PDB file of C-alpha atoms in Angstrom:
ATOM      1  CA  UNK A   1     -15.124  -6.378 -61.944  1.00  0.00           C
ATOM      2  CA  UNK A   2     -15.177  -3.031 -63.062  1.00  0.00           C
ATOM      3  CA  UNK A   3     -13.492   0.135 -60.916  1.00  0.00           C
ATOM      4  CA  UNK A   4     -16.423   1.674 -59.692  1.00  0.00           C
ATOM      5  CA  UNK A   5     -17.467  -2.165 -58.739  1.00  0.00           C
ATOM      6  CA  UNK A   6     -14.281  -2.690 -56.537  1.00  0.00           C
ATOM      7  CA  UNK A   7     -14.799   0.556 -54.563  1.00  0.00           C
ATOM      8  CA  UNK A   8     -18.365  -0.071 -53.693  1.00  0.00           C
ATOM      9  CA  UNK A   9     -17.232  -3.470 -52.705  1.00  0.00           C
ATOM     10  CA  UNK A  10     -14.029  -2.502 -50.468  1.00  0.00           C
ATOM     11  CA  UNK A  11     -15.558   0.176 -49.173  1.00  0.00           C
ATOM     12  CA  UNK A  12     -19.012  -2.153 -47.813  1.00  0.00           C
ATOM     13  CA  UNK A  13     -15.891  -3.998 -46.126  1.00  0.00           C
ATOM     14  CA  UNK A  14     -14.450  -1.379 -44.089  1.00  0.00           C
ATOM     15  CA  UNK A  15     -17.686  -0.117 -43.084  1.00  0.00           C
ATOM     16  CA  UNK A  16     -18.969  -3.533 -42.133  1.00  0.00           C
ATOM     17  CA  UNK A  17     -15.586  -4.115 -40.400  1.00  0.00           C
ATOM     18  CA  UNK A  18     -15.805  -0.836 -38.147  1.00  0.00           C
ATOM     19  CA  UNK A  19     -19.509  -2.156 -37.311  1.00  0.00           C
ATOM     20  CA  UNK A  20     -18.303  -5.415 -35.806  1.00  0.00           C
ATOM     21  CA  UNK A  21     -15.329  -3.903 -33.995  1.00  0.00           C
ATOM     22  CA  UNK A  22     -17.601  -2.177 -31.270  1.00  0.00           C
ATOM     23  CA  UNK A  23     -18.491  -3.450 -27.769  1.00  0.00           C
ATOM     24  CA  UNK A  24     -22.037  -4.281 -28.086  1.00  0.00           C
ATOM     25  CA  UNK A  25     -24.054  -5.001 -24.774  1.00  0.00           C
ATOM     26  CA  UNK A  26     -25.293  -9.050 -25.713  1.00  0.00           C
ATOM     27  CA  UNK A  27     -26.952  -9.268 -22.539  1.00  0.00           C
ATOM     28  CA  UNK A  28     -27.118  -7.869 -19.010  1.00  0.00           C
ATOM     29  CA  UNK A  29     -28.203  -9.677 -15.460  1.00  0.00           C
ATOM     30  CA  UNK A  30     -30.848  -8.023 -14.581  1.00  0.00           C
ATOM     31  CA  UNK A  31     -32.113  -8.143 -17.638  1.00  0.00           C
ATOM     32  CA  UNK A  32     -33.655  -5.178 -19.670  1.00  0.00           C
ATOM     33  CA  UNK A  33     -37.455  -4.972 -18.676  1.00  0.00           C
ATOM     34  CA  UNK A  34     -36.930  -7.449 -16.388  1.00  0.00           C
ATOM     35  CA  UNK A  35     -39.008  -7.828 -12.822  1.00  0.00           C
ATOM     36  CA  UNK A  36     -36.879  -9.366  -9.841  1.00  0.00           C
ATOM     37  CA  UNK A  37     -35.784  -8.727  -6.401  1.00  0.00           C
ATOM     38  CA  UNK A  38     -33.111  -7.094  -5.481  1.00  0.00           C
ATOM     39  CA  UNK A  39     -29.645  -7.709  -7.171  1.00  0.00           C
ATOM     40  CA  UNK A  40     -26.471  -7.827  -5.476  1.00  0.00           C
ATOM     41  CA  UNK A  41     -25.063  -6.980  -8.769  1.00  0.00           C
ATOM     42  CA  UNK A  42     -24.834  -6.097 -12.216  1.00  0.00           C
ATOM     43  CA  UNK A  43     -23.214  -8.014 -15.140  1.00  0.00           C
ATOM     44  CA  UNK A  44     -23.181  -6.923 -18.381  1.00  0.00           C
ATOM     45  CA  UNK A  45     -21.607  -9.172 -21.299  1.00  0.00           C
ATOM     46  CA  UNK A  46     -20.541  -7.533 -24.754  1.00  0.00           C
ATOM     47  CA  UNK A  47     -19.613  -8.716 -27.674  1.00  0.00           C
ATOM     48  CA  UNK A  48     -15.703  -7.823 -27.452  1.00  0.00           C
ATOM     49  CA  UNK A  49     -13.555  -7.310 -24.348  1.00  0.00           C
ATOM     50  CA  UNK A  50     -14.032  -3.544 -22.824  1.00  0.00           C
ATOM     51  CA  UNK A  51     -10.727  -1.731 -21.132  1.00  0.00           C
ATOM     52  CA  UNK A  52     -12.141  -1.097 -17.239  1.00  0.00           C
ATOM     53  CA  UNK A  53     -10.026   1.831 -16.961  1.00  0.00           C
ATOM     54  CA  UNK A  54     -13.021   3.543 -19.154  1.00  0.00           C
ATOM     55  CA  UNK A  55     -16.163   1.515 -18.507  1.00  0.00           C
ATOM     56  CA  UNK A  56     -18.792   2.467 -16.373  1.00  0.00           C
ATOM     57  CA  UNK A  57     -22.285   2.133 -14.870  1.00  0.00           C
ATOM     58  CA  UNK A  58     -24.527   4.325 -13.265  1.00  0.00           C
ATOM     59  CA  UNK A  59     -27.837   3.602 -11.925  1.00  0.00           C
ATOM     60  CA  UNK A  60     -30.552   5.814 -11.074  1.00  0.00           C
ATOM     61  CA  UNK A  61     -33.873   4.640  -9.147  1.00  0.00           C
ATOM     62  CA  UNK A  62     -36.939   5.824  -8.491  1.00  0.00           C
ATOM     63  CA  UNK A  63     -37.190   9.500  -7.970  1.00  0.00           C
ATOM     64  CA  UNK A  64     -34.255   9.797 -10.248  1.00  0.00           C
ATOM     65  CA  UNK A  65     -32.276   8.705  -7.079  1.00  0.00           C
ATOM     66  CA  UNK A  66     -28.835   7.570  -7.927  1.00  0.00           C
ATOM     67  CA  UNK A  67     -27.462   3.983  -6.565  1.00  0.00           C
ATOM     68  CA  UNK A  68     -24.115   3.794  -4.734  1.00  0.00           C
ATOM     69  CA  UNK A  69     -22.207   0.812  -6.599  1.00  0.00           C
ATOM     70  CA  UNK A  70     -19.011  -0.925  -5.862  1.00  0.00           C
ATOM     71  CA  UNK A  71     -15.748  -0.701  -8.220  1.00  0.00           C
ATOM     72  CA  UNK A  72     -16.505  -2.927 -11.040  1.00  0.00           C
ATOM     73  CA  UNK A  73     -14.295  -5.789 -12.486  1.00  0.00           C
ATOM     74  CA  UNK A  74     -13.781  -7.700 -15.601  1.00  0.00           C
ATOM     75  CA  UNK A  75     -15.010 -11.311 -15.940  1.00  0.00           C
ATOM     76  CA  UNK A  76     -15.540 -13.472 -18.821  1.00  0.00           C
ATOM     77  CA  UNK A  77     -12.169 -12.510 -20.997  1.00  0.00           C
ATOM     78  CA  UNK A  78     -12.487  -9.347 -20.469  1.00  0.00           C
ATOM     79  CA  UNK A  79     -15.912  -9.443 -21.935  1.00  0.00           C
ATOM     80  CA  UNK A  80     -18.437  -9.100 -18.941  1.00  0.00           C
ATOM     81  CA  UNK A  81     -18.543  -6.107 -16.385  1.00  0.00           C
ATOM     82  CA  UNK A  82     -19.388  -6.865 -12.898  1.00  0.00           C
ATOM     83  CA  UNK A  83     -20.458  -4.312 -10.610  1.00  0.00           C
ATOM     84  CA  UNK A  84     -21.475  -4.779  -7.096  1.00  0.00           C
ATOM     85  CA  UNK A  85     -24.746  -3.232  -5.649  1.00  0.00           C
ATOM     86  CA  UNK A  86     -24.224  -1.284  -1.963  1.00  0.00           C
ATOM     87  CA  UNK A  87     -27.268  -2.659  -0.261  1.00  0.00           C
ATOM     88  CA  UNK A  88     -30.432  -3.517  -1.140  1.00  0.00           C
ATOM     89  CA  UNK A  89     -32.801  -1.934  -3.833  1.00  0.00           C
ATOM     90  CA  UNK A  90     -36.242  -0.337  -2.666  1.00  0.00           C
ATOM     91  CA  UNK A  91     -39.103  -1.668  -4.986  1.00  0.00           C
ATOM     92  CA  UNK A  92     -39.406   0.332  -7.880  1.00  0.00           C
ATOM     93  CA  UNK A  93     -38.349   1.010 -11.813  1.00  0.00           C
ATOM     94  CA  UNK A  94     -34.573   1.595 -12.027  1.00  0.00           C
ATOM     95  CA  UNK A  95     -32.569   2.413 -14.809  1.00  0.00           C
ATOM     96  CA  UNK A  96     -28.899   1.653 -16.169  1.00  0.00           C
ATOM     97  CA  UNK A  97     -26.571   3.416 -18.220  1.00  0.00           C
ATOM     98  CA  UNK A  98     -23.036   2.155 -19.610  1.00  0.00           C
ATOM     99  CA  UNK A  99     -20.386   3.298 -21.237  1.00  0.00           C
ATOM    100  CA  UNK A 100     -17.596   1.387 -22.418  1.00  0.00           C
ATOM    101  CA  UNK A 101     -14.275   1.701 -24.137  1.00  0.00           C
ATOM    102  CA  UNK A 102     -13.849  -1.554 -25.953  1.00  0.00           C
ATOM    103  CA  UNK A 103      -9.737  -3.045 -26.223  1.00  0.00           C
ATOM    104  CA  UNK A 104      -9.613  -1.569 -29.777  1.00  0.00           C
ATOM    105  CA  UNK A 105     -10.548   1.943 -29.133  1.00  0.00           C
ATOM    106  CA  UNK A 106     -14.122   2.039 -29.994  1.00  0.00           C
ATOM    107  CA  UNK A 107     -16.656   3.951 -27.500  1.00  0.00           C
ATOM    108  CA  UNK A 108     -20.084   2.672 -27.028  1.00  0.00           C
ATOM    109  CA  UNK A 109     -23.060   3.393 -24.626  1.00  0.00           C
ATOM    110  CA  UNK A 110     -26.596   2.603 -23.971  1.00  0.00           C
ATOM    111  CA  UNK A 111     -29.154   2.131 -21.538  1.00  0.00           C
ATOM    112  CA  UNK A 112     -31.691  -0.512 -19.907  1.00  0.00           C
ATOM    113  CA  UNK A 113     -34.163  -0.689 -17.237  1.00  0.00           C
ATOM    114  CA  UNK A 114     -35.926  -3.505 -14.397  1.00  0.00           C
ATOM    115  CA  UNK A 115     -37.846  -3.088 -11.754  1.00  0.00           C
ATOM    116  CA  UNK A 116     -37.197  -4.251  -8.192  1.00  0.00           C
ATOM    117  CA  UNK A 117     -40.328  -5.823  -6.665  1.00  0.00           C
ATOM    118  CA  UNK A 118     -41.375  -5.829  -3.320  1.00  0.00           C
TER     119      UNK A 118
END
């Protein structure tokens, strides 16, 4: 294998390496683009265990209306944030945006949506 060769090569494995290392959302209940009455909760699974100390959800509703939530927890290994809902959802299009600090230092963040029906 010639020099040039090796570098590409190593260096494809470090970047590939710092790709996998990240907290990716793998699913969320509700789920994105969803349609359901409304949750008591929200759980969101990712691909790594997260550090709750800087994870976080916020959830605005319709009118841009933001949604009083509980303290979340860890579930899952350390790989699924729960957070509670206070009260009950009006029908409408809501949307959800995390942020979380995965166990080896990598931030992520990203956002979904569902609708509450009536």
């Amino acid at each position: 294998m010639s020099r040039l060769t090796r570098i590409l090569f190593f260096t494809a494995i470090a970047v590939a390496g710092q790709a996998l290392a990240h907290a990716h959302l793998k699913s969320s209940v509700p789920a994105d683009k969803a349609s359901i009455a409304s949750p008591g909760e929200l759980d969101l699974s990712f691909s790594e265990e997260v550090n709750l100390k800087f994870s976080g959800v916020k959830v605005t509703g319709p009118e841009k209306k933001s949604v009083k939530l509980g303290d979340g927890m860890l579930m899952d290994g350390d790989k699924t944030l729960m957070v509670p809902i206070s009260g009950k959802l009006a029908a409408g299009q809501y949307t959800v945006e995390w942020h979380v600090l995965s166990t080896d230092g990598h931030k992520t963040n990203g956002s979904y949506s569902f609708t509450v029906t009536p």
